[in-house]
Every structure is written in C-alpha cells, then in structure tokens.
Short mmCIF file of C-alpha atoms and ligand atoms in Angstrom, two decimals:
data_model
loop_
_atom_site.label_atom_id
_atom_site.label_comp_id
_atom_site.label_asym_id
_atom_site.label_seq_id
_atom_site.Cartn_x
_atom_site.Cartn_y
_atom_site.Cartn_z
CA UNK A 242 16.42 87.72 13.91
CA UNK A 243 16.33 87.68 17.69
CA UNK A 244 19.18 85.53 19.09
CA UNK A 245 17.56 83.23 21.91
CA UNK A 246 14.82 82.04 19.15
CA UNK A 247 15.35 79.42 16.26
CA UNK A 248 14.28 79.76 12.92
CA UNK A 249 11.53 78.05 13.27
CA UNK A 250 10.47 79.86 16.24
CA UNK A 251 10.91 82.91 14.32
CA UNK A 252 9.38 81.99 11.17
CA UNK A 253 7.28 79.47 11.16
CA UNK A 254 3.29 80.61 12.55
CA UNK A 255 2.55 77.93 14.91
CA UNK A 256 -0.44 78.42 16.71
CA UNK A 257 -1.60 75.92 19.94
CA UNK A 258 -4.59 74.36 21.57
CA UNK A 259 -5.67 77.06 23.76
CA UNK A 260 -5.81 75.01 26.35
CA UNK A 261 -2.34 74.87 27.03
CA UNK A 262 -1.74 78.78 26.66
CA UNK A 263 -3.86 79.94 29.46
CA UNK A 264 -3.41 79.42 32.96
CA UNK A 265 -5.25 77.96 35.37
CA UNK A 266 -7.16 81.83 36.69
CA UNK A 267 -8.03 81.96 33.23
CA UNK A 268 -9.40 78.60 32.79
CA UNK A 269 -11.52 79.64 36.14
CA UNK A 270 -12.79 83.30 34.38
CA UNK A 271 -13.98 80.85 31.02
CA UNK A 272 -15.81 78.64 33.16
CA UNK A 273 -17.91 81.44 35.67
CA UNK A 274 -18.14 82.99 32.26
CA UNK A 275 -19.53 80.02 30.46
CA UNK A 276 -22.05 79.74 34.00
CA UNK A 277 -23.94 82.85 32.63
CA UNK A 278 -23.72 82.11 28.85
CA UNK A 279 -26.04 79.07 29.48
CA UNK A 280 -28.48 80.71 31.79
CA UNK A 281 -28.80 83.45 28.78
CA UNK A 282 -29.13 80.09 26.21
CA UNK A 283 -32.04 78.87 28.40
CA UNK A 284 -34.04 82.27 28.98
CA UNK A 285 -33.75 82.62 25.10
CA UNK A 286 -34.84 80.51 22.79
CA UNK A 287 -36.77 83.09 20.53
CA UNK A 288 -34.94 86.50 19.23
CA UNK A 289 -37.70 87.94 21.29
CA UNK A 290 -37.24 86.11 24.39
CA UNK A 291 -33.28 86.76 23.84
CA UNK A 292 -34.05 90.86 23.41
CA UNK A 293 -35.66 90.70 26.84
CA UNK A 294 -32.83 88.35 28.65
CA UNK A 295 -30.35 91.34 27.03
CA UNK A 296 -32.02 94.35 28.23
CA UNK A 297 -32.80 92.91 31.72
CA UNK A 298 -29.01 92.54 31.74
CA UNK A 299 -28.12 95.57 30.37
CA UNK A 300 -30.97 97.45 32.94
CA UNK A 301 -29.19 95.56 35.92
CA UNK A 302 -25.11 96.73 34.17
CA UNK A 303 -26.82 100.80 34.39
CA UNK A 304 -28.41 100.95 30.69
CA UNK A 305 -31.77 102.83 30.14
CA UNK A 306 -33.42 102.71 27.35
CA UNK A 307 -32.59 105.58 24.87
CA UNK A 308 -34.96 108.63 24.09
CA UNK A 309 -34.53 110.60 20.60
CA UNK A 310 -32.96 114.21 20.76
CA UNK A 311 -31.83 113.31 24.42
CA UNK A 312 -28.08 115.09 24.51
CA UNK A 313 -25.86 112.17 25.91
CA UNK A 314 -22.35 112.97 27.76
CA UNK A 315 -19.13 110.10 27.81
CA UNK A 316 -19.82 107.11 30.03
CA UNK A 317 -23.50 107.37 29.12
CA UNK A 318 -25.02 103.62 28.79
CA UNK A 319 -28.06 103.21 27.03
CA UNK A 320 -29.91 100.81 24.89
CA UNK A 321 -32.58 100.93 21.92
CA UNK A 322 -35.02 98.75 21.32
CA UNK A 323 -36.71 97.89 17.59
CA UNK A 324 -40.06 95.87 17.48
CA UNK A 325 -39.03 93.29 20.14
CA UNK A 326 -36.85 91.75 18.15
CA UNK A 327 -33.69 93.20 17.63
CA UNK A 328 -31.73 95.91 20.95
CA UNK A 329 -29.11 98.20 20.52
CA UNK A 330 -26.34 99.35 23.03
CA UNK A 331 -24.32 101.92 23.74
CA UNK A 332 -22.12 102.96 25.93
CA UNK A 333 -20.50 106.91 24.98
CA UNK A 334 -16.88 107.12 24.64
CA UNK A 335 -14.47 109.49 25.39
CA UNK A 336 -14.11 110.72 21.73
CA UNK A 337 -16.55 112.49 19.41
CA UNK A 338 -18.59 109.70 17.75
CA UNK A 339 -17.00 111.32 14.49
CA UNK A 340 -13.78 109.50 14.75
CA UNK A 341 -15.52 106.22 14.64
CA UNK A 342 -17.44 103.42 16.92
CA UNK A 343 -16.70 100.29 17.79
CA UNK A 344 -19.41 97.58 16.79
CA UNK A 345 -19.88 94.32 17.75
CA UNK A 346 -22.79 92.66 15.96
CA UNK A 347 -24.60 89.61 16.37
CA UNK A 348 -27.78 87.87 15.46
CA UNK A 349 -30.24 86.26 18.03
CA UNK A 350 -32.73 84.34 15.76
CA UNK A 351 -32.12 80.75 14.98
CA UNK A 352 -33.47 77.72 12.89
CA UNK A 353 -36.83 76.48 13.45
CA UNK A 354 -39.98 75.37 13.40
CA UNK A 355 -42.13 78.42 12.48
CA UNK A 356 -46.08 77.74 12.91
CA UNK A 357 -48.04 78.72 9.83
CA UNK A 358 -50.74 80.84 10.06
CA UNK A 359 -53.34 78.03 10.05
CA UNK A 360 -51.58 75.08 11.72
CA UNK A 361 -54.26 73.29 14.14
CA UNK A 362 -55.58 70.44 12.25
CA UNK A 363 -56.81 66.95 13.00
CA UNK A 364 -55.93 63.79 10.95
CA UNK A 365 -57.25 60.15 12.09
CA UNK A 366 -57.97 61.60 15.72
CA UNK A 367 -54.50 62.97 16.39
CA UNK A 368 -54.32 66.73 16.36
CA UNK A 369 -51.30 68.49 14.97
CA UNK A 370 -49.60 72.10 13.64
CA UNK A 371 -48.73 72.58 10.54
CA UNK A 372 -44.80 74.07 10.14
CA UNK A 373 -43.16 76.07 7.94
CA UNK A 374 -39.31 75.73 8.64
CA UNK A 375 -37.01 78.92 8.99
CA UNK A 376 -33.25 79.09 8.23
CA UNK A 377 -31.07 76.67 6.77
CA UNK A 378 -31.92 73.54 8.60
CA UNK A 379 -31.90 69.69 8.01
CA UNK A 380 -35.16 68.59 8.11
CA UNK A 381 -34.11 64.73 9.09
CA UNK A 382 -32.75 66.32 12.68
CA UNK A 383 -35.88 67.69 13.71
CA UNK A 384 -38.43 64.29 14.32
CA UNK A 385 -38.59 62.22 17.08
CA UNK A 386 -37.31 65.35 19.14
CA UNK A 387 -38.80 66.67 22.12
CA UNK A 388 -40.13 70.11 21.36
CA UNK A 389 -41.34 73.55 22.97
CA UNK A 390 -43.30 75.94 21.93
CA UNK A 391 -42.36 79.39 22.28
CA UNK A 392 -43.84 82.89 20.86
CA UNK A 393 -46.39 85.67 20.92
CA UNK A 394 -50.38 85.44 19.73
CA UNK A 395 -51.88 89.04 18.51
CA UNK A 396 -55.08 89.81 19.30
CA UNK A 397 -57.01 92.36 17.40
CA UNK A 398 -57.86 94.57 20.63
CA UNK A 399 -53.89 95.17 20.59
CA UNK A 400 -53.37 92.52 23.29
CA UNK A 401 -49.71 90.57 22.47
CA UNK A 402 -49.96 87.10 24.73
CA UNK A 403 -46.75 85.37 25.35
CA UNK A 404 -46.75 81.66 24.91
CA UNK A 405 -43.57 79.54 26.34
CA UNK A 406 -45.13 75.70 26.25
CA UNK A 407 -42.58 73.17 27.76
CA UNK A 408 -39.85 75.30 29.49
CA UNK A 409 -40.63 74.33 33.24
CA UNK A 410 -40.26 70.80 34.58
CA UNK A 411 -43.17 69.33 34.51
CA UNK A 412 -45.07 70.96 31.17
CA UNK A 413 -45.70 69.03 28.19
CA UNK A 414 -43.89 69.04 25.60
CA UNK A 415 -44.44 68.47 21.78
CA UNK A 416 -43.02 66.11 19.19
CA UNK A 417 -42.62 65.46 15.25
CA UNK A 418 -42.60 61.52 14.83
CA UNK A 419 -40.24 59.74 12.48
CA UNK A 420 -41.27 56.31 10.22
CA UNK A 421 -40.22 53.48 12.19
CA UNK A 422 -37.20 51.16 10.65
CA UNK A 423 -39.19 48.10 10.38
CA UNK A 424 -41.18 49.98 7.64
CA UNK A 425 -38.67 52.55 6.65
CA UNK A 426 -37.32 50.28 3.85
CA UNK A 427 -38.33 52.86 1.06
CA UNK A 428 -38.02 55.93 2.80
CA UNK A 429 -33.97 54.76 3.75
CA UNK A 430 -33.48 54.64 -0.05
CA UNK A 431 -33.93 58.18 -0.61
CA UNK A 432 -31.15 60.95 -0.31
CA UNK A 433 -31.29 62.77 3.26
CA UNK A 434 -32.76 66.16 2.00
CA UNK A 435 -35.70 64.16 0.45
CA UNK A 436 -35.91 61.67 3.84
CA UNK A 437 -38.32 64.05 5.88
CA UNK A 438 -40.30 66.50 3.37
CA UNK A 439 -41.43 69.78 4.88
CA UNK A 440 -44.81 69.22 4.65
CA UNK A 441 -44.39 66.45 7.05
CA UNK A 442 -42.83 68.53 9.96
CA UNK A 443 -46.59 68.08 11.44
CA UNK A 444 -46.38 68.63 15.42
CA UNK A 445 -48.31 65.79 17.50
CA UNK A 446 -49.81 68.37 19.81
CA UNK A 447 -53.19 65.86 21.29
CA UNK A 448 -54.97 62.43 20.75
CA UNK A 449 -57.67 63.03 23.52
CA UNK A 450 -61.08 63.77 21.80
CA UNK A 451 -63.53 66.23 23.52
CA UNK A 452 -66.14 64.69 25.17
CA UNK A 453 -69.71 65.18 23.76
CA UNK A 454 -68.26 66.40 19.97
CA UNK A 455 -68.69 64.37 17.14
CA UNK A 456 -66.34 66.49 14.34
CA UNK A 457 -62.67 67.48 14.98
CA UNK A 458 -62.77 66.61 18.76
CA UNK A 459 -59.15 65.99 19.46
CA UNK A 460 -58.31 69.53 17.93
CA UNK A 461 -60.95 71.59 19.44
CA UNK A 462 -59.77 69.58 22.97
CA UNK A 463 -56.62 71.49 21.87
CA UNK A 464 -58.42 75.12 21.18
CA UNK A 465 -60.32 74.56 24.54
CA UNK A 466 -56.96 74.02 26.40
CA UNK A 467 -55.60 76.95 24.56
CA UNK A 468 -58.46 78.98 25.18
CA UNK A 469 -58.79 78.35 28.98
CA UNK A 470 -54.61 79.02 29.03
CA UNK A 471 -54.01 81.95 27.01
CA UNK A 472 -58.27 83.36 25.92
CA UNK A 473 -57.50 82.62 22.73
CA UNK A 474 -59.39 81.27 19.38
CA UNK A 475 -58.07 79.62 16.41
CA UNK A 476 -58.59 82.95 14.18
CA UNK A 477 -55.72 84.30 17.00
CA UNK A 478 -53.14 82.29 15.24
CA UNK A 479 -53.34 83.78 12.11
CA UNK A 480 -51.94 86.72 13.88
CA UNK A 481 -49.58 84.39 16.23
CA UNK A 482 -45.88 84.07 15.86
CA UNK A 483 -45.42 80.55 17.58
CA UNK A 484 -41.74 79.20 16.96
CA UNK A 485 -41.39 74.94 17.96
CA UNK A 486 -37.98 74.81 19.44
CA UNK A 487 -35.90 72.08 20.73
CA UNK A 488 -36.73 71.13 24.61
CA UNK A 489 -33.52 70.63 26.10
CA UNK A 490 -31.13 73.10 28.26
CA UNK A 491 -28.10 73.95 27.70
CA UNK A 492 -25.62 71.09 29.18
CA UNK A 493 -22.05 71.00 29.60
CA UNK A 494 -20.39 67.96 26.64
CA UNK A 495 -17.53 65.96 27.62
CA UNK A 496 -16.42 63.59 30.13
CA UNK A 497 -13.97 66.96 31.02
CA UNK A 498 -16.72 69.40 30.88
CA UNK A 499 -15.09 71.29 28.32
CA UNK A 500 -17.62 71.62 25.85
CA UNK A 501 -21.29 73.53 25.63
CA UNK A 502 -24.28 71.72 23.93
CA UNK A 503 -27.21 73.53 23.24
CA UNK A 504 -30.12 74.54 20.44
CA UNK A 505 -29.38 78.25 19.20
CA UNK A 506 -26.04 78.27 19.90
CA UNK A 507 -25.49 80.11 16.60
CA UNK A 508 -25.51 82.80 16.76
CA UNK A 509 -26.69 83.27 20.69
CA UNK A 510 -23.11 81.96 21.72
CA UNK A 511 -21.71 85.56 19.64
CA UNK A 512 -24.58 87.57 20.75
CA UNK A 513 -23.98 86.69 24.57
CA UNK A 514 -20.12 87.62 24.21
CA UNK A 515 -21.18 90.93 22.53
CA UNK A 516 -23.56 91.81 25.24
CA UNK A 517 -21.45 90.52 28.31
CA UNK A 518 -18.33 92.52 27.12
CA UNK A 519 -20.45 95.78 26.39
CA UNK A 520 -22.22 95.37 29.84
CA UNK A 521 -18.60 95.23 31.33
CA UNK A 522 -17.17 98.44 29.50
CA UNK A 523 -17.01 101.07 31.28
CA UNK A 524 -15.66 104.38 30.17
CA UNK A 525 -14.10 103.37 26.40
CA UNK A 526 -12.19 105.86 24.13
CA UNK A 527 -14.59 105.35 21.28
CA UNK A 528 -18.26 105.18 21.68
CA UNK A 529 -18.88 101.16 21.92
CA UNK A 530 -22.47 99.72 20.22
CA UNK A 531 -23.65 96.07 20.60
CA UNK A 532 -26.02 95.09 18.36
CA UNK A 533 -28.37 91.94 18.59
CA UNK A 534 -30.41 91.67 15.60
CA UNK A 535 -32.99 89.16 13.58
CA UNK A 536 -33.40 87.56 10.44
CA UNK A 537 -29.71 86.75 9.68
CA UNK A 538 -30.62 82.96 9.05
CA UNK A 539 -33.09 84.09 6.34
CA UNK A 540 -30.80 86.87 5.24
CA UNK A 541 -30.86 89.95 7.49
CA UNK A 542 -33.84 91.27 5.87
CA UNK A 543 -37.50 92.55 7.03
CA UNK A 544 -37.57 95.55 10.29
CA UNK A 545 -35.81 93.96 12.20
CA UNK A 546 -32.72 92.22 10.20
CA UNK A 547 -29.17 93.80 9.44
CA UNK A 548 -30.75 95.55 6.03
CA UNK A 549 -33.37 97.51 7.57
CA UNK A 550 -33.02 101.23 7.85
CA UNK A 551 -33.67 101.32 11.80
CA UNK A 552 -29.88 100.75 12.65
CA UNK A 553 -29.03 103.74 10.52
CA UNK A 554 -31.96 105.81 12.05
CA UNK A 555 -30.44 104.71 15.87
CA UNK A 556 -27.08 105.81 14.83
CA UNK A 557 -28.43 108.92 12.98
CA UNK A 558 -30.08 110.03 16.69
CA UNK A 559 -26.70 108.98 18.24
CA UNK A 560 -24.56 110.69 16.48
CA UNK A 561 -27.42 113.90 16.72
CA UNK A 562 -27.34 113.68 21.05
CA UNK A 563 -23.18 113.62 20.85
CA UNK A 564 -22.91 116.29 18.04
CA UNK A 565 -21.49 113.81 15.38
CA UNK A 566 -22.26 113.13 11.48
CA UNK A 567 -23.31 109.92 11.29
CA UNK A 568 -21.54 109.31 7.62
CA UNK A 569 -18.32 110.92 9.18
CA UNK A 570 -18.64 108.13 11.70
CA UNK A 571 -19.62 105.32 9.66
CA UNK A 572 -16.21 105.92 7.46
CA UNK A 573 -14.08 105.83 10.64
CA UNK A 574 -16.22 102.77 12.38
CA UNK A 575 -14.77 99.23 12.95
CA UNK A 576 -17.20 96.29 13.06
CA UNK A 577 -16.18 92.85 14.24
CA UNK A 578 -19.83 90.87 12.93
CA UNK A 579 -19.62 88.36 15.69
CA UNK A 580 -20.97 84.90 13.79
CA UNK A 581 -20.15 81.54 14.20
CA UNK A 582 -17.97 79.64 11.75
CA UNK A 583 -17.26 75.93 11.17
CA UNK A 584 -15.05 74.24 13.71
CA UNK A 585 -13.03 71.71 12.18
CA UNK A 586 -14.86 68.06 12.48
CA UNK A 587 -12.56 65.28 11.92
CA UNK A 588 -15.97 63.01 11.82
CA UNK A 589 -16.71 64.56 8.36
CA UNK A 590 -12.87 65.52 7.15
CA UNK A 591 -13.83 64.93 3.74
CA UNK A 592 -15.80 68.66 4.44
CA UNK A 593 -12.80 70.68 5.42
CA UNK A 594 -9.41 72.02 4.00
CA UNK A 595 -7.76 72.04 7.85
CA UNK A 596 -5.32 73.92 6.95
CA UNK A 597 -7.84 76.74 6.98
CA UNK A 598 -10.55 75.60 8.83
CA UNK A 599 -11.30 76.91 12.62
CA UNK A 600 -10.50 74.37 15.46
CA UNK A 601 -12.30 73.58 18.96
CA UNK A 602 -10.24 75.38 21.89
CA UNK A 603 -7.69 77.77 19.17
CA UNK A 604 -9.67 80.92 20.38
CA UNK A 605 -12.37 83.27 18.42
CA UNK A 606 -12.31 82.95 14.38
CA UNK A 607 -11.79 85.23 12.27
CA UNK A 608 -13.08 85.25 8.74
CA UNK A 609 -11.80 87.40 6.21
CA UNK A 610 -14.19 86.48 3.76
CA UNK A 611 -17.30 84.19 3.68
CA UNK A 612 -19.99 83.80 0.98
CA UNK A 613 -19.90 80.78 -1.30
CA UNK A 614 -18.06 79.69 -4.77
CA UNK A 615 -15.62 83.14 -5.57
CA UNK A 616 -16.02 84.18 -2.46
CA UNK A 617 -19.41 85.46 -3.74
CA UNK A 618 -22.20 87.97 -1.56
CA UNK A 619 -18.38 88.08 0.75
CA UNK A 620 -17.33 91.44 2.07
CA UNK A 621 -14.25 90.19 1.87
CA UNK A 622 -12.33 92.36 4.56
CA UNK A 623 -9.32 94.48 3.91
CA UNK A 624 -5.81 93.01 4.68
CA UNK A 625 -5.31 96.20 6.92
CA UNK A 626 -8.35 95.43 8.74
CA UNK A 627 -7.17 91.91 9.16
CA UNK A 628 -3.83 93.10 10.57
CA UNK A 629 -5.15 96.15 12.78
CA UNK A 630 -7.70 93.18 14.47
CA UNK A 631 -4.61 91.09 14.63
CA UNK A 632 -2.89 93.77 16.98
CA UNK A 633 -5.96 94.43 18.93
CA UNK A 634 -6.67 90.77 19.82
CA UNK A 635 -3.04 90.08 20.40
CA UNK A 636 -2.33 93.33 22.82
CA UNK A 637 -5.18 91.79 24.36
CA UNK A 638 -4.25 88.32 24.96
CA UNK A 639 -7.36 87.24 23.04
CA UNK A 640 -6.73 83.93 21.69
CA UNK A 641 -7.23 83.90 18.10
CA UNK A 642 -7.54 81.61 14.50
CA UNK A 643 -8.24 82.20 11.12
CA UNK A 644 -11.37 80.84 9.90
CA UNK A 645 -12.61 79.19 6.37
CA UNK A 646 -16.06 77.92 6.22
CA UNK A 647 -15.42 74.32 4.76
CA UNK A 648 -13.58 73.47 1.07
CA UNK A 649 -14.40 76.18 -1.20
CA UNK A 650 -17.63 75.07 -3.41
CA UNK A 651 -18.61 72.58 -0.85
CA UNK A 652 -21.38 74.99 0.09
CA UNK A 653 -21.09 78.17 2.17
CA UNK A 654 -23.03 80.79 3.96
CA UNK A 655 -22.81 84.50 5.15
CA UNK A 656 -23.66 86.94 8.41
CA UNK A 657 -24.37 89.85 8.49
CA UNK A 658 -20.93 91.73 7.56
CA UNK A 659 -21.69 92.25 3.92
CA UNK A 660 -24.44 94.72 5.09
CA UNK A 661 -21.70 96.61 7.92
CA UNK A 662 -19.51 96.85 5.11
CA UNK A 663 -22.02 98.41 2.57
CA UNK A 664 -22.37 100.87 5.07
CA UNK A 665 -19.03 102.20 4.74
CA UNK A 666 -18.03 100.43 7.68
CA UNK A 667 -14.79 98.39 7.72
CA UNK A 668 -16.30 95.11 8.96
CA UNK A 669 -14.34 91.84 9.85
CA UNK A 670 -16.09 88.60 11.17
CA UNK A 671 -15.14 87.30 14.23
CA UNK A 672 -17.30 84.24 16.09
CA UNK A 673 -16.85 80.86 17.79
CA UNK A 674 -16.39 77.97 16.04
CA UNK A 675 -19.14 75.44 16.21
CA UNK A 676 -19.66 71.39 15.72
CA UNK A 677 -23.04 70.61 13.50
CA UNK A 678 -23.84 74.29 13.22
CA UNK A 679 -27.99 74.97 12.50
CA UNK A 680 -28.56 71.10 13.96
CA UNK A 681 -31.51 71.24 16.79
CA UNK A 682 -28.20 70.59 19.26
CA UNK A 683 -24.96 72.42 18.51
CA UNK A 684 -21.45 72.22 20.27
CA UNK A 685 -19.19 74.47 20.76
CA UNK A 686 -15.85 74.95 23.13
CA UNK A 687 -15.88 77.07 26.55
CA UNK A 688 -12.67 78.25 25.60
CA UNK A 689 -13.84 79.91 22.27
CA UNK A 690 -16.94 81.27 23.95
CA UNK A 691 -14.44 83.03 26.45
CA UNK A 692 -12.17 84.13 24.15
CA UNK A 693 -15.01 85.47 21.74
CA UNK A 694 -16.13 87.49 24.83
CA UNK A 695 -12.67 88.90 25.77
CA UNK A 696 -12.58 89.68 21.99
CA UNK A 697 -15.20 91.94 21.80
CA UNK A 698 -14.14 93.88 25.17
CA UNK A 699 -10.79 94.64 23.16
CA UNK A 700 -13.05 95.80 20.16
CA UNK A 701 -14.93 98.10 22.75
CA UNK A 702 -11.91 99.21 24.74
CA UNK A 703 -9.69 99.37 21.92
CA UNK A 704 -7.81 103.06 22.35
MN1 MN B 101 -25.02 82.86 12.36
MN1 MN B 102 -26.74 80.39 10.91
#
C-alpha cells in the first residue's frame, strides 16, 4: 500500500463530478466541441439527413467515398455509403487489418412520427396525416408540440424529392392537438399509455378549403400546395418516407449552460462523438471504422440496421483492398457500441438503483450488459473486455462510469452490441447518459458528450 495515501484512498473506488476533475482548457475543448455537436443535431433530424451531415464532414476531414477491389495503403480515409441511410468510415491503420479494428458504432435514427402510406385525409374541414409511430416512444409527449416534417417522396420515373417542412424561420410548422382540461375529465382517468391512442397521432396540416370545390377541399388545398412545392400527387406518398419530427433546435439547458436539450439526442449525441473522433484520427495503429447505422430503435433490422449483411460485405471488401481475412479480423476486433444509457434522475428515484445507475457530468457510460429481466437479448461483455476498456479510457484521461439501465425488471432496452458481439467481435457499450431518453426533447450533459468523444479517439488510437 503506497505510503502518502490512506486506506480509503487506496481502497475505496470513489469516483467525482467531472466537473471538478478537469481544468479549465478542458472545460473550453467540451464547450467548442459541444458548438459543433448541435449544428450536426440541427442538420439531422432524419438518419438520412444525419448520413449526409456525416459524409459532408468526413469529405471536408479528407474521406472519399470507397470503391470495391480498390487496394488501400495506411492513412487511407474513406467512407461507404448503404442506401442513404446508414455510412461507414475508415481510416487504414498501421497494422494488417488481421490483428483487429477498432469500431465505434452508433445509430442515427430516432423516435417518431412515421407518415403512413395513405395519410392525407380530411375530417370536419380540417385536413390531417395519418401516423404510424416508430421506436419506443410515449405517445402523451408528442401533442400539442410544434412539428416538422422531414423525408424523401419516390416517384415512379426514379425521381427521390427531399421534403424538410418547418426547418427555416419563417415556414410553417405542423401540430398534433391534445383534449383540453376543461373536458379532459374522462380521458385524465385513464393510465398514461392509454391517454393518447395511436390512432389519434393525426397531424393538423390545413383548415383553408379550396376555392370553387365542393368535396375534400381543405385536403386537396393541401395536395395543390404540395403539388406546386415538390410536383407531387397523393399516389407519391405511398412511395414517400415523410418522418414528423419535433420543431425545435438544439439549445443549451441550465441557468450555467451546462446542459444540451434537443430531439434525437439518442443516439445522434454517440453518433456525433464517433464521427468527430474518427474525422480527427489520423494515422492509428489499427485500422479505425465508424459506423452510423438505422433501425436500432426498432431493433437493428431491415438493409440498413446493425443485422443486415452489408456491414459484413464492407468489411469483407476492406479486409480484400488491405490483404486481410475478414473472420481473422473480426476475432481480434474491439467494438465500443456507442448508445446512450439512463442518467440517473432524482425526479423519478423510485426508477433507479444509484448505486449503479450513470450520472450527469461522471463522464461516458459504460454498460457491461443491457437487455431486460436476466440480463436477457444482453451481450453481456467479458470482464477482460471491461478491464482492457478500463485501461484505455484511463491512459487516456477519458472520464468514465459504469452504467445500469434502471432497477432490474423495471423495464430495459438494448443497442446494437448484441449483433457486434454475434459477430465474433468483443463488443462493450459505451454512450452518454441521458435525462427522459426517447421524449420529443432529451437532455444530456456537455461534459459526457465530450468525454464520449475523447472516448472513442482512445478506441481509434488505441496502440
Ligand atoms: Mn439508442
Ligand atoms: Mn433508443
């Protein structure tokens, strides 16, 4: 036992408000760093719009996009993209991709309000979209919210038009009205998750009838509007994918500005740290990947989620233009599967076991395990994984907590580890923790979105 430290100090693990660990340079890097992290909130709302804001970052870091059978060389930076909706980076290491890569992953959909495929309809002279909710979201948080409408619309001559409806001061914007109190009597008696059924997350999108129509005027005011905007019919939507999102930037929370509000912060807050760290690695030991990919919230599956094959066929080409196996590399691959986790909320204690749950401003959490009940559809990480991510962070100075998603059988959820892992990957998860998580308007602390980012650039630089 080291003579100038007590037992305590020796013993006892005592971790701090991060806060108070980092000086005042530091505190200056987290908050130019958080600058950019909310630009990239705002440009993204949609996993496609966030795929574009990445590779027009990665294009102006030196990535180019990636061509099959191309023979890459170390310090090589290039980036793959898969149906819009998901990117891949890479930048070539030092070492044959057979000893391993270093992976951050991180998803860039969200929850939201998906249009169906017939949504324009009119009801008492007020036109509105039908929804059909994605993710795990509460249904209550989404009326009497200002909305946008983001997304693409098909056409059948191969045409894809972009939509983005109430970004720009100025625009319209959209709403989903809420009962008023005075006749909410009944409605207050039922339990929240019955309050607001999802057949009545109808968007109030007109009430101005066309002039000279008799039938559906207020709607086909709406299709006229549409089709002057963007040439488009109401058959388009059938082949549309138009997501309602919440209309509000991302704002800084807290009379001490220490604090990020902002829709999509899970997992966009991960994603951004993944990115920014990859963009600022330059020549690593071991070739580094970043990974932003879709369909987490509804379980990584479909083209472009964690499950599909197209990850394996990138890494199959990878490993092909640097003369590497890509099974030989999978077994020696590390994978921090950058989520968010819970951060501890003292509003709803009752929720949490605090001895285990993540707090604001204690640094990026990691979670061994996540999954619900035993620790089920967990990957459940190895303790030597635990301890070699341990070293890396701490060699790093990368602020750091253990993470538990809430009191076991309270609930749970999962990312996208359990599908690293099946790879033969060692995978460990590794995010910022964040206040109402999957609410229209989530918080999270500038210090954890820092120390998620300097996180990942140990993961990438790690020797
Ligand atoms: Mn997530
Ligand atoms: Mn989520």
């Amino acid at each position: 036992m080291a003579e100038n430290k007590s037992m305590a100090q020796e013993l006892l693990y005592a971790p701090q408000n991060g806060h108070v660990r980092i000086d005042t340079a530091e505190e200056a890097a987290c908050a130019q760093y958080c600058e950019g992290y909310k630009r990239f909130l705002d440009e993204g709302k949609t996993e496609r719009e966030c795929v574009d804001a990445a590779v027009a970052l990665a294009e102006a870091a030196g990535f180019r996009p990636y061509e099959r059978g191309e023979k890459l060389q170390p310090g090589d930076r290039i980036y793959c993209v898969n149906r819009s909706k998901a990117v891949f980076l890479a930048v070539i290491g030092k070492e044959s991709l057979n000893s391993g890569v270093q992976i951050g992953g991180a998803h860039i959909d969200s929850p939201r309000l998906d249009l169906k495929p017939m949504p324009l309809y009119e009801d008492s002279e007020l036109a509105y979209l039908k929804t059909h909710y994605y993710g795990g979201l509460r249904k209550y948080q989404w009326v009497a919210v200002p909305l946008e409408l983001h997304g693409v619309v098909a056409l059948k001559n191969g045409e894809v038009v972009s939509l983005r409806i109430g970004c720009e001061e100025g625009e319209p914007r959209l709403v989903i009205e809420d009962l008023l109190p005075h006749l909410g009597a009944e409605q207050s008696k039922k339990p929240l998750g019955e309050a607001i059924p999802a057949e009545t997350l109808n968007i109030l999108v007109g009430s101005q009838p066309l002039e000279g129509e008799e039938k559906d005027a207020v709607k086909l005011r709406i299709l006229t509007i549409l089709h002057e905007k963007y040439g488009i019919v109401e058959e388009d939507l059938i082949s549309a994918e138009l997501c309602a999102v919440p209309a509000y930037r991302a704002m800084d929370i807290g009379l001490d500005r220490s604090m990020i509000g902002a829709y999509g912060q899970d997992d966009r807050v991960c994603a951004y740290a993944a990115l920014r760290a990859l963009l600022d690695t330059v020549s690593p030991q071991k070739t580094a990947v970043c990974l932003l990919v879709d369909k987490e919230e509804i379980g990584s599956v479909g083209v472009s989620g964690m499950q599909s094959a197209a990850f394996d066929t990138f890494m199959a080409d990878l490993c092909a233009s640097c003369g590497a196996d890509r099974a030989v590399c999978y077994a020696h691959s590390l994978c921090l599967s950058a989520d968010v986790t819970a951060a501890y909320d003292p509003n709803f204690a009752e929720a949490y076991e605090k001895r285990n749950s993540a707090r604001l401003n204690y640094g990026v959490g990691l979670c061994k395990y996540t999954g619900a009940r035993g620790k089920s559809e967990a990957s459940d990480a190895s303790a030597e994984v635990v301890a070699r991510v341990r070293r890396m962070l701490d060699d790093n100075n990368v602020l750091w907590q253990m993470a538990e998603l809430g009191k076991v059988d309270y609930g749970g959820g999962g990312t996208i580890a359990q599908y690293m892992a099946n790879r033969n990957i060692d995978t460990l998860d590794a995010g910022v923790p964040v206040l109402a998580m999957h609410a229209p308007f989530e918080t999270v602390s500038k210090l954890d979105c820092y120390m998620t980012y300097k996180a990942m650039r140990a993961l990438y630089e790690e020797a």
